[in-house]
Coordinates of C-alpha atoms and ligand atoms in Angstrom, one line a residue:
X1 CA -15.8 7.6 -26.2
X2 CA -14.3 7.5 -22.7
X3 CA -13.4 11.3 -20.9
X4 CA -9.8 12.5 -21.1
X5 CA -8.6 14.0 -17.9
X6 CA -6.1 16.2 -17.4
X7 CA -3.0 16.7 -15.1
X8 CA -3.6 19.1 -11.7
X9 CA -0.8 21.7 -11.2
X10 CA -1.1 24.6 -9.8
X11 CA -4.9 25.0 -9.0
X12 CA -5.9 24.0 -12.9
X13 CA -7.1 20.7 -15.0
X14 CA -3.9 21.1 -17.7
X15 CA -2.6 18.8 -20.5
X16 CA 0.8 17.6 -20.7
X17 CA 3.5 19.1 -22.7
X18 CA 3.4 15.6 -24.7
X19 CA 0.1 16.2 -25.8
X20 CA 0.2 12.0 -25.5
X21 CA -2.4 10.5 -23.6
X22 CA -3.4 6.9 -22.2
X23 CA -6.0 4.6 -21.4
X24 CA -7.1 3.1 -18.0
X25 CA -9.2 0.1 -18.7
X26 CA -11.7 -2.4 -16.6
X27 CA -9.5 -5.3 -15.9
X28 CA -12.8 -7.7 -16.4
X29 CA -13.6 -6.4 -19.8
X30 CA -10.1 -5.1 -21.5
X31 CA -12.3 -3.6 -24.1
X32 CA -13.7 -1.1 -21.5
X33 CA -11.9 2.0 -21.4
X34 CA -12.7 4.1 -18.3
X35 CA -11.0 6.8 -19.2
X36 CA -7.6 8.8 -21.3
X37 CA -4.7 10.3 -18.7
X38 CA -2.2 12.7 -19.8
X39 CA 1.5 10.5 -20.6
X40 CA 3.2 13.1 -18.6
X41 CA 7.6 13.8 -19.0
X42 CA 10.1 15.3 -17.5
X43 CA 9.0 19.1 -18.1
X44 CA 5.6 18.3 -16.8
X45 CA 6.8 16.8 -13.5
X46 CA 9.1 19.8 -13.4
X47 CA 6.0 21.9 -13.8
X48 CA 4.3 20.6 -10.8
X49 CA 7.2 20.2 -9.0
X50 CA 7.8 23.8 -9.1
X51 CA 4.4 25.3 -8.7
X52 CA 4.3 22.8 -5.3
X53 CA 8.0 25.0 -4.4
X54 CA 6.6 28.1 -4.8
X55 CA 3.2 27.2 -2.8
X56 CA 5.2 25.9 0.0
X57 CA 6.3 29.2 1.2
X58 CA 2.4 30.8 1.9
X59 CA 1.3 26.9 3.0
X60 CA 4.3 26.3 5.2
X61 CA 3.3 29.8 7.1
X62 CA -0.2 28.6 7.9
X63 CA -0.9 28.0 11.2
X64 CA -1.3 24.1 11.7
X65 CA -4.5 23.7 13.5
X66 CA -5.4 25.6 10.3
X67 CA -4.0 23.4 7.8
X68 CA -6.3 20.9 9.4
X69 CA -9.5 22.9 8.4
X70 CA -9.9 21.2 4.9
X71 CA -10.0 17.3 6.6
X72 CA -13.0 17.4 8.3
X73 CA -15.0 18.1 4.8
X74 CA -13.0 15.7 2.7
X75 CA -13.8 13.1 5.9
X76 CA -17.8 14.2 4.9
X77 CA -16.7 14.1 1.2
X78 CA -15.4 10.6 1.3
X79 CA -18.8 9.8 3.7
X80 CA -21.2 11.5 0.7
X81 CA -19.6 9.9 -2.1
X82 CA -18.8 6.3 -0.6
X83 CA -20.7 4.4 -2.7
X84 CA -19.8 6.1 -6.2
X85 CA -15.8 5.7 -4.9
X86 CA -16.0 2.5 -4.5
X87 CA -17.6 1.3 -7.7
X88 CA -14.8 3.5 -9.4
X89 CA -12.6 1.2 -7.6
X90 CA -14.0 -1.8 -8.5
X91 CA -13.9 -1.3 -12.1
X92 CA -11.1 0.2 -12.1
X93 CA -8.4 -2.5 -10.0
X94 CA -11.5 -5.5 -10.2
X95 CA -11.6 -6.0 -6.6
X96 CA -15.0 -6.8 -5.5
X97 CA -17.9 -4.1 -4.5
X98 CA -17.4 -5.7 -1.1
X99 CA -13.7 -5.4 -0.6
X100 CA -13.6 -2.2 -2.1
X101 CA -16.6 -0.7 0.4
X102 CA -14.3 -2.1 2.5
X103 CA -11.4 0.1 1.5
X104 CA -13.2 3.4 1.4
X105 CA -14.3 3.1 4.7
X106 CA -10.8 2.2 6.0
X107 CA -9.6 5.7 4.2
X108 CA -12.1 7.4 6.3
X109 CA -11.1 5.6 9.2
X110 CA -7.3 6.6 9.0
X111 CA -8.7 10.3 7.6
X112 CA -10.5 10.5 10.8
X113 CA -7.1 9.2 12.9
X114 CA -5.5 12.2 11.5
X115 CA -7.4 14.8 12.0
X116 CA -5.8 15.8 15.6
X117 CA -2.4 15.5 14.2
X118 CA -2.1 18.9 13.5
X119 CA -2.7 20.1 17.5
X120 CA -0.4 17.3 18.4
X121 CA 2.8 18.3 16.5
X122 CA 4.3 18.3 19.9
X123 CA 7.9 18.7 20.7
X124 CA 9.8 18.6 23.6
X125 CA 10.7 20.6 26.6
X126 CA 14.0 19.7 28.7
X127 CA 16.0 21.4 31.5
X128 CA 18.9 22.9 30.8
X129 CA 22.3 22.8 32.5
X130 CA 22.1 26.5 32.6
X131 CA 19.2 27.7 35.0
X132 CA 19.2 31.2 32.5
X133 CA 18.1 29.0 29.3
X134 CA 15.0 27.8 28.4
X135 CA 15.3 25.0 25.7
X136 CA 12.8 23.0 23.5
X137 CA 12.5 21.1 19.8
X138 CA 9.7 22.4 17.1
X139 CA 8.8 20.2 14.2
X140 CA 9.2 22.0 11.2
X141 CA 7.7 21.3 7.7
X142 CA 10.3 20.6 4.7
X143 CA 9.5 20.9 1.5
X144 CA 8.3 19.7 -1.8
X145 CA 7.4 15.3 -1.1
X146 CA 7.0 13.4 -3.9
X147 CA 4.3 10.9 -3.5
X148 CA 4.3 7.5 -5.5
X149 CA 1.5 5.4 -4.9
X150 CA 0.4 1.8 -5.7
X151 CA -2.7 0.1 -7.7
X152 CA -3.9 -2.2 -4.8
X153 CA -5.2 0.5 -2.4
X154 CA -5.4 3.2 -4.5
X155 CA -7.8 5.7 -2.3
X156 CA -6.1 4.7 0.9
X157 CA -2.8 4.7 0.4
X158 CA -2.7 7.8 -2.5
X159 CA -4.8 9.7 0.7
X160 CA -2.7 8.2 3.9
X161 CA 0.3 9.3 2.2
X162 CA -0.6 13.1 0.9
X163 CA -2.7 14.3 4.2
X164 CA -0.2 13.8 6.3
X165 CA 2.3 15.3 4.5
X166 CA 0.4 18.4 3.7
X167 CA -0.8 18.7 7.2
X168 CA 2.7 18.9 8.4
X169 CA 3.0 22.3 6.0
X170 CA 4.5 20.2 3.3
X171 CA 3.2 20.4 -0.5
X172 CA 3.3 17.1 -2.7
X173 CA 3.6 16.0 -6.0
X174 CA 1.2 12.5 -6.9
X175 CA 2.1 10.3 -9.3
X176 CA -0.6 7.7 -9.2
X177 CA -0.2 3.8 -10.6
X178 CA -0.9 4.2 -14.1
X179 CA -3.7 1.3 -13.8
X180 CA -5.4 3.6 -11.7
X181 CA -5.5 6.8 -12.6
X182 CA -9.4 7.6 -12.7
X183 CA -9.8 7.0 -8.8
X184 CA -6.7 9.4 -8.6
X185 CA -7.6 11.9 -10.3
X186 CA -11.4 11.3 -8.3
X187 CA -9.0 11.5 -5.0
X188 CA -7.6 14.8 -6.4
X189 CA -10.8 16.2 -7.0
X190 CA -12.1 15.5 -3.4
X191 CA -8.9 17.1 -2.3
X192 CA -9.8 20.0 -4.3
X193 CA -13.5 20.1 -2.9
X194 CA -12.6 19.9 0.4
X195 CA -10.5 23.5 -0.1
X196 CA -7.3 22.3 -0.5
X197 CA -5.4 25.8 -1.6
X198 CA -3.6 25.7 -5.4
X199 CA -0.3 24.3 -5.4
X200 CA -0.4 21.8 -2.2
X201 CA -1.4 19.4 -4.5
X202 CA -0.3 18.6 -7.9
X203 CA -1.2 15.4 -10.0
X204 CA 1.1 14.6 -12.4
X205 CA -0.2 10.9 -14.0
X206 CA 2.0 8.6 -16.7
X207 CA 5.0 6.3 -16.8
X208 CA 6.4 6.0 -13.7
X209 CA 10.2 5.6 -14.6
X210 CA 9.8 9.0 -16.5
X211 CA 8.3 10.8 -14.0
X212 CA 10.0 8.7 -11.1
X213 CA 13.5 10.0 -12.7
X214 CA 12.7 13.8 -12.4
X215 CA 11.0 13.3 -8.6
X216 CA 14.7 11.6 -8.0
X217 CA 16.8 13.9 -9.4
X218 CA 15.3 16.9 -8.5
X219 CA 16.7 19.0 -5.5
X220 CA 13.2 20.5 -5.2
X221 CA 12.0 16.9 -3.9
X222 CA 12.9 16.6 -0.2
X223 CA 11.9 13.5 -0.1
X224 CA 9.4 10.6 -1.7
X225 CA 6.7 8.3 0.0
X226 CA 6.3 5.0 -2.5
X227 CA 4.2 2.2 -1.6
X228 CA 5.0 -0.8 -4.2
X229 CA 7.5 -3.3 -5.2
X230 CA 11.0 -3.5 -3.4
X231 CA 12.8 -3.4 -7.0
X232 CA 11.8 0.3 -7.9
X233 CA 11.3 0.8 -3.9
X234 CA 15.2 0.3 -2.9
X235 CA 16.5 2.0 -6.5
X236 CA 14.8 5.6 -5.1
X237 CA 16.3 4.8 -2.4
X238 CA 19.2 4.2 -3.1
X239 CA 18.9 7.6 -5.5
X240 CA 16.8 10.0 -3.4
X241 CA 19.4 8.9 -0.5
X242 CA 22.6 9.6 -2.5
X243 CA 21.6 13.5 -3.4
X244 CA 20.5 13.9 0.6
X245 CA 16.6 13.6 0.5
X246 CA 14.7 10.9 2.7
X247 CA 12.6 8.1 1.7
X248 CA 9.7 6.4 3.2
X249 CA 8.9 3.2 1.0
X250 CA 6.6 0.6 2.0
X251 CA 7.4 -2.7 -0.3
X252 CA 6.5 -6.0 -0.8
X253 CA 6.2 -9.1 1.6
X254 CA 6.3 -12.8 1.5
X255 CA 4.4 -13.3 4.7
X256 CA 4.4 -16.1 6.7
X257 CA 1.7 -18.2 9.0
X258 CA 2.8 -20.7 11.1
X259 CA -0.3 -23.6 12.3
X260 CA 0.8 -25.2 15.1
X261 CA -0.9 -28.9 16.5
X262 CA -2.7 -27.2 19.1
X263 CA -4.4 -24.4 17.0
X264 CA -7.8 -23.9 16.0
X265 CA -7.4 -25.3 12.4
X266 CA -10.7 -23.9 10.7
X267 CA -9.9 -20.5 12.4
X268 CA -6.5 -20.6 10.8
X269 CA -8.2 -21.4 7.6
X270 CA -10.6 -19.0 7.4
X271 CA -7.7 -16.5 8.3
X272 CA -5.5 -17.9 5.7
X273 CA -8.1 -17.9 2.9
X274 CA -9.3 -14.3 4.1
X275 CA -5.5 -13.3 3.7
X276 CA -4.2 -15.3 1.1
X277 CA -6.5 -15.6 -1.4
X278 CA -9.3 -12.7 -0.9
X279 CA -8.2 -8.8 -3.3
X280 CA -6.6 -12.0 -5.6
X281 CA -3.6 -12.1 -2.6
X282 CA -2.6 -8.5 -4.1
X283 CA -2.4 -7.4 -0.8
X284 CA 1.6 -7.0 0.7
X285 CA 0.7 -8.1 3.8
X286 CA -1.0 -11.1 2.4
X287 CA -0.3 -14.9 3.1
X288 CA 1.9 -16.3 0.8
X289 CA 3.9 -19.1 3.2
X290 CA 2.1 -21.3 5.4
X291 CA 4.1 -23.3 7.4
X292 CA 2.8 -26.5 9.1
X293 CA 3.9 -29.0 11.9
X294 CA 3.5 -32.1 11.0
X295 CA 0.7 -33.4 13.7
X296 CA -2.0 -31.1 11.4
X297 CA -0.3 -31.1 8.4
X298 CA -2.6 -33.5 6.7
X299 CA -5.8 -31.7 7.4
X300 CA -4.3 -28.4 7.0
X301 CA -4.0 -28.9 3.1
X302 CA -6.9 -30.7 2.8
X303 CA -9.0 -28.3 4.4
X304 CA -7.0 -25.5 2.3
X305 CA -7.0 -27.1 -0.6
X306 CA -11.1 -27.3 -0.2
X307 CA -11.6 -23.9 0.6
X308 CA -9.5 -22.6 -2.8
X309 CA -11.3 -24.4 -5.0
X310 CA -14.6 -23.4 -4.0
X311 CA -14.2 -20.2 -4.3
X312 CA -15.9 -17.9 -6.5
X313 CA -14.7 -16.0 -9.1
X314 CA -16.4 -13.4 -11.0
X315 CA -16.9 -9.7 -11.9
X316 CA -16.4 -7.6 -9.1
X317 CA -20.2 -6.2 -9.6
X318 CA -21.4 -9.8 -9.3
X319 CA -22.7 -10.0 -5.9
X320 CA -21.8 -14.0 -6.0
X321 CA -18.2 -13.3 -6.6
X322 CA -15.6 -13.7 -4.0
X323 CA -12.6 -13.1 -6.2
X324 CA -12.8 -10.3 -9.3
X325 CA -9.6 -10.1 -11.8
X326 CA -6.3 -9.8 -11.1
X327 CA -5.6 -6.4 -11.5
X328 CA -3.6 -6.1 -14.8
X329 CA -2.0 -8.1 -17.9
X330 CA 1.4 -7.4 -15.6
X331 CA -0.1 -9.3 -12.8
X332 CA -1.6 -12.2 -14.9
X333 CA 2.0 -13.1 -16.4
X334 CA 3.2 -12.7 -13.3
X335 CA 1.1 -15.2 -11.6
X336 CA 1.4 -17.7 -14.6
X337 CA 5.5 -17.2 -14.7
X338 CA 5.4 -18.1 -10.6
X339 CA 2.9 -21.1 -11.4
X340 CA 5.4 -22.5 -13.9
X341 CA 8.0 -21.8 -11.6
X342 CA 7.0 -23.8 -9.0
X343 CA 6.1 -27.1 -11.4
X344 CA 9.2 -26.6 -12.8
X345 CA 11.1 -26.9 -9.3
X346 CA 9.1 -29.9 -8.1
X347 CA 6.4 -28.0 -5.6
X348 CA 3.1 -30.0 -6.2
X349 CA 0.4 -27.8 -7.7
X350 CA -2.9 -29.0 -5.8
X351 CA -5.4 -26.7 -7.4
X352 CA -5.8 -23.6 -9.5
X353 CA -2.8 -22.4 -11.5
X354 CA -4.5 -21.6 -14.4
X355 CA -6.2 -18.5 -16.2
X356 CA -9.9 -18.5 -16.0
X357 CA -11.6 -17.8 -19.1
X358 CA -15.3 -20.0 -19.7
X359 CA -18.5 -18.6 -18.9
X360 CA -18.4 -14.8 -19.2
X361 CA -14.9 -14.7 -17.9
X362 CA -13.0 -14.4 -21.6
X363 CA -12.8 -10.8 -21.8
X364 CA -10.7 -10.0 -18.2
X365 CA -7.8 -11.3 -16.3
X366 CA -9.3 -13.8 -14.3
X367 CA -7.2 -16.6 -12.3
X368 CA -8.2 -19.5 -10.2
X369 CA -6.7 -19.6 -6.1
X370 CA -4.1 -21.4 -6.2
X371 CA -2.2 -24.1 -3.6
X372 CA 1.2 -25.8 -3.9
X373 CA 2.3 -28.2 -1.6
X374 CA 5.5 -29.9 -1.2
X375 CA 7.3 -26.6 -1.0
X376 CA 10.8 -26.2 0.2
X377 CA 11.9 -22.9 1.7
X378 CA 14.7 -22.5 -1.0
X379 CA 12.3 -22.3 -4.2
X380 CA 11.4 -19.5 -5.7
X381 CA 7.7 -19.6 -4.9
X382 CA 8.9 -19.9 -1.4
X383 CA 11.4 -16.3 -1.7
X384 CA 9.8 -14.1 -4.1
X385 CA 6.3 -12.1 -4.0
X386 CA 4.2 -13.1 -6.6
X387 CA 1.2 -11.0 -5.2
X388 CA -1.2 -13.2 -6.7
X389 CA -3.6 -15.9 -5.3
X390 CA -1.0 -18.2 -4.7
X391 CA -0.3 -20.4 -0.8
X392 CA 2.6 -22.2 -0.8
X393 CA 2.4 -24.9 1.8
X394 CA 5.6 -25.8 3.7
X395 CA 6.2 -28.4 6.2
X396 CA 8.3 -27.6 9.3
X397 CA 9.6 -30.8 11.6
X398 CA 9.4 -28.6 14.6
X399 CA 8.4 -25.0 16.0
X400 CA 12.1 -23.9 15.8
X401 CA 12.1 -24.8 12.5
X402 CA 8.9 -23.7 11.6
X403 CA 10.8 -19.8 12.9
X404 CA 13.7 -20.5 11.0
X405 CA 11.9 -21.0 8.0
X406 CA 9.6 -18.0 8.7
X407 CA 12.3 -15.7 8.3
X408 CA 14.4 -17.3 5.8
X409 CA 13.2 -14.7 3.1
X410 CA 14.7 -11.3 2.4
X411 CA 11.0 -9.5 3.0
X412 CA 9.3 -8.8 6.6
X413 CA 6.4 -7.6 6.6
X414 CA 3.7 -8.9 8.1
X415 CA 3.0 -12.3 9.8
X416 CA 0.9 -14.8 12.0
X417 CA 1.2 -17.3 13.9
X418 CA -2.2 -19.8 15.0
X419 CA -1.7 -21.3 18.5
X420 CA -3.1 -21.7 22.2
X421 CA -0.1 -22.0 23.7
X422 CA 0.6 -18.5 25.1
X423 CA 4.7 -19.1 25.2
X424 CA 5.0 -20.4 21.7
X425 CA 3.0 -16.8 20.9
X426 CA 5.0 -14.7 22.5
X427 CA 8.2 -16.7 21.6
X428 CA 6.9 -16.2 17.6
X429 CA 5.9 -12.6 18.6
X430 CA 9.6 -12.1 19.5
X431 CA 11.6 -14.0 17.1
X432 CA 9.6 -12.9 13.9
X433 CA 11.5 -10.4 11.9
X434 CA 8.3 -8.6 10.5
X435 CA 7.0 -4.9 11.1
X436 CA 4.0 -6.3 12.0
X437 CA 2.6 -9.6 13.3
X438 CA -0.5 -11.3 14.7
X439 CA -1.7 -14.2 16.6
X440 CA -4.8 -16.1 15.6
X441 CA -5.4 -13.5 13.1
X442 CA -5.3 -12.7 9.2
X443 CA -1.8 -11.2 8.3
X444 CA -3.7 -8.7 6.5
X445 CA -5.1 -7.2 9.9
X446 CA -4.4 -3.9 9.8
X447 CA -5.9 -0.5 11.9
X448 CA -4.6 2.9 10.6
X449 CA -4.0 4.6 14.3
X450 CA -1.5 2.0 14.7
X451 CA 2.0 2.6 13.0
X452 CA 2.1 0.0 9.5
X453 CA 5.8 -0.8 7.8
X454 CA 8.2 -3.5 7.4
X455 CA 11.4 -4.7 8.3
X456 CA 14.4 -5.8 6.1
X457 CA 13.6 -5.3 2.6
X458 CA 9.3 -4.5 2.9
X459 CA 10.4 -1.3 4.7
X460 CA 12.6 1.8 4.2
X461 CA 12.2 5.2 6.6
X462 CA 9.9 6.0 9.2
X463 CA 6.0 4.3 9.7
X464 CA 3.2 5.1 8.0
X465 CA -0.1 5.6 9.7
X466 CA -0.7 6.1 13.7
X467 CA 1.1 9.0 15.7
X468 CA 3.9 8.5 13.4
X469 CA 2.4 9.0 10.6
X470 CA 3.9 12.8 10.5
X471 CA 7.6 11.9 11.5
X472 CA 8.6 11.3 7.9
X473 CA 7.3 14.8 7.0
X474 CA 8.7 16.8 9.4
X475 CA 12.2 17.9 10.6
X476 CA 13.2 18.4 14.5
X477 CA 14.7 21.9 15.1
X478 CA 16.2 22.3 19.1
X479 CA 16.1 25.7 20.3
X480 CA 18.2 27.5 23.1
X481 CA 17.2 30.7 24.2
X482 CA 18.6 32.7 26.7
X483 CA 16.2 35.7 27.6
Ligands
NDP1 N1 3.7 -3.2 -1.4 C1 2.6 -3.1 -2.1 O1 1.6 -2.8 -1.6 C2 2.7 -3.3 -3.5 C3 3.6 -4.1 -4.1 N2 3.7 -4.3 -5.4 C4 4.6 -5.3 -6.0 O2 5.2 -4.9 -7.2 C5 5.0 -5.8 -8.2 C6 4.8 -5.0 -9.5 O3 3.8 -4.1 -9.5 P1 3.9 -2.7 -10.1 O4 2.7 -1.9 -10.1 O5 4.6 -2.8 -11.4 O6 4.9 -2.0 -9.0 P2 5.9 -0.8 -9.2 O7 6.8 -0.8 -8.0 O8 6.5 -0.9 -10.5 O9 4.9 0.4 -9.2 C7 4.4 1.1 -8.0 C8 4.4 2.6 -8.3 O10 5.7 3.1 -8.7 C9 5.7 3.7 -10.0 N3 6.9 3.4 -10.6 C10 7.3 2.4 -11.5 N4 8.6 2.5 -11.8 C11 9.1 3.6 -11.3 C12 10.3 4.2 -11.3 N5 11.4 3.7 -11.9 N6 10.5 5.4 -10.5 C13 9.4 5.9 -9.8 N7 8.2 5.3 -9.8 C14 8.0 4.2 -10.5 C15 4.5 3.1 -10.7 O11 4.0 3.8 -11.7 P3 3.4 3.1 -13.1 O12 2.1 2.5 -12.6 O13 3.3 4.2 -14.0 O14 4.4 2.1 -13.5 C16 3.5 3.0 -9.5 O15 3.0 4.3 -9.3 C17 3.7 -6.5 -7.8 O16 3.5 -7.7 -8.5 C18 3.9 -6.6 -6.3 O17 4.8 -7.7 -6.1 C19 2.9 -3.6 -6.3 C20 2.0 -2.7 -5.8 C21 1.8 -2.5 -4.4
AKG2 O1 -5.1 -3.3 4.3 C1 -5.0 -2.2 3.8 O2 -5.8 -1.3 4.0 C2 -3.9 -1.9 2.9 C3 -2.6 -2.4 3.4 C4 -1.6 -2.5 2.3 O3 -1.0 -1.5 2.0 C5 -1.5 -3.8 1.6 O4 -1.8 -4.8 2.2 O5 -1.2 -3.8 0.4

């Protein structure tokens, strides 16, 4: 029988006032449960929400190199237990040992980032008119953040979001992904190890519209981080905003690469399948639109098309996999309803589409990378994230074109571009309407001390990550004084 685990509020392991609890399972073998997580409500997020109020007051009046104190053993934490955290994270989301090694050590390269933020809260100091004042801004902690995190990066993005925010003098409410509430609850307990003081931290897990309702409504919440799709994304938003609280919200993307004739075409391959395909595409800055001019066209698919179908899909343990399960049921209807989709609107399905399910794959939710071609920019699979392992392959008469169709979408997030010719680079650099972009790279290229976050509807509030990864927790005060 799996463990059940409890909520964290306060400085104590409780149960919810429900006394209702639910599974997390292995996403290859549904019959695995890897562990029971408290279904939380209303009262309990109230619970944590208020304990986190009443710790702000004594955290808030720590000094701020302090507050620091506590990062550079949950850095070592994170070091000692990198192996044990990622196997968690492979069973628990599917993606491979590999690409989940791969996100532990980018938490403890963004951990490591932050840890002079705290002696660089700087403000400013300006002349004044009058000769007698002295003037200068302070950045001053908040509140109460809630912070709603995703399944796909659940270490890195759960920690990216709650150390800066506590660092800044803020305390937090988590509310994981339900999918993946055993790493959470592992990420809490590192917190805790590392000497995080009661109350800066409170983990609240279960259904996220329960719990999201009370973090939205409630005046304690100054504000919510939420990494995840742009549907729930824009509605807090929208909500948070209207009572006079701030949101940062990092949502989906439908990101595009352009190959023009002169580029390195298996360079842009091995980019595309690396961004495209690899984590299952459940990545928001993955792939999903590659656009190609017509003198390369041809061997573009062809080459894409061989790629796809050779690779490898398999339990994320298996060191011959390249590909483990998508990450939930939710996903796998998702990725069959956008499959049937795009047959249904006349985009020609090349390879893949289908569930995979001989050969010790039966028990999990297992898909095969997918390519369409024939694509127009108007259908759905070329509009919508599907965050699956889906390319749609669009032809573009020109380079102008190829722009106009690379932001014809309502998302814009991440993009590249593969080219030699340093003009059309920097014209794509400037004309792309995404919060980042590349050239002759995977969209997915990412480095945490650089700021991450999208434009249009991938993006709402300040950056995540790099030196502003504290702006969205702090508030500018200006002060005159006259001695
Ligand atoms: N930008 C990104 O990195 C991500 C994008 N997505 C996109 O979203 C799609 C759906 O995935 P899904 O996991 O359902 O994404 P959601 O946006 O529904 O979930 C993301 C987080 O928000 C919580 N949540 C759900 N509903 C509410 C609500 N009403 N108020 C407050 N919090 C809420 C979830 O909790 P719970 O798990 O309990 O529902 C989870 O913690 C994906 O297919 C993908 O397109 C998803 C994840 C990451
Ligand atoms: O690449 C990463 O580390 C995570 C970036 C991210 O949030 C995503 O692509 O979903």
């Amino acid at each position: 029988m799996a463990q059940t685990y409890a909520n964290y509020i306060n400085g104590e392991w409780v149960p919810s006032q429900t006394g209702e609890v639910f599974p997390s399972i292995n996403p290859a073998r549904t019959q695995e449960v890897l562990g029971y997580f408290q279904k939380s409500n209303a009262a309990d997020t109230r619970h944590a929400i208020e304990a986190a109020a009443e710790s702000f007051i004594s955290w808030s009046r720590v000094a701020a190199p302090l507050r620091g104190e506590f990062l550079y053993k949950l850095i070592t934490l994170l070091e000692e237990k990198r192996e044990e955290l990622a196997e968690t994270i492979t069973r628990e989301v599917g993606k491979t040992l590999k690409e989940a090694r791969g996100e532990v050590n980018k938490t403890i390269a963004s951990m490591k980032q932050l840890t002079g933020e705290v002696t660089r809260l700087s403000g400013q100091t300006l002349p004044s008119f009058d000769e007698q004042v002295f003037a200068y801004t302070v950045r001053e902690p908040i509140g109460v953040f809630a912070i709603i995190a995703p399944w796909n990066f659940p270490l890195g993005i759960g920690l990216w979001k709650i150390v800066p925010a506590i660092l800044a003098g803020n305390t937090v409410v988590f509310k994981p992904a339900s999918n993946t509430s055993l790493i959470s609850v592992k990420l809490v307990e590192l917190l805790v190890e590392a000497g995080v003081p009661a109350g800066v931290v409170n983990l609240v897990t279960g259904p996220g519209a329960v719990i999201g309702e009370e973090l939205t409504r409630n005046p304690l919440i100054k504000g919510i981080s939420f990494t995840g799709s742009s549907e729930v994304g824009l509605a807090l938003g929208k909500a948070v905003g209207a009572r006079g609280g701030k949101i940062q919200a990092e949502m989906g993307g439908k990101n595009p690469a352009i190959i023009m004739p002169d580029a390195d075409i298996d360079l842009a391959i091995d980019c595309i399948v690396t961004s495209g395909f690899l984590d299952n595409g459940q990545r928001c800055t993955g792939t999903s639109r590659v656009i190609v001019l017509p003198e390369v066209a041809a061997e573009v698919k062809a080459k894409l098309i061989a790629r796809a179908e050779a690779i490898r899909v398999g339990d994320g343990f298996d060191p011959n996999s390249v590909n483990g399960p998508l990450a939930d049921e939710h996903q796998l209807r998702t990725y069959l309803h956008y499959v049937q989709k795009g047959i249904e609107e006349g985009a020609k399905l090349e390879c893949g589409g289908k569930r995979l399910q001989g050969g010790g794959l039966e028990d999990g939710y297992f898909v095969a990378p997918t390519v369409f071609t024939g694509v127009t920019p108007q259908m759905t699979i070329a509009q919508e994230e599907i965050f699956g392992p889906v390319i749609a392959v669009i032809d573009a008469g020109s380079f102008e074109e190829a722009m106009e169709v690379a932001n014809q979408v309502e998302f814009g997030l991440s993009s590249t571009i593969f080219t030699n010719d340093l003009k059309k680079a920097f014209q794509f650099v400037k004309g792309i309407q995404s919060g980042v972009t590349h050239v002759n790279m995977p969209s997915t290229h990412f480095e945490s001390h650089y700021p991450f976050g999208g434009k249009k509807i991938s993006g709402l509030g300040p950056r995540e990550q790099g030196e502003s990864a504290l702006d969205f927790y702090v508030e500018l005060k200006t002060v005159y004084i006259r001695p």
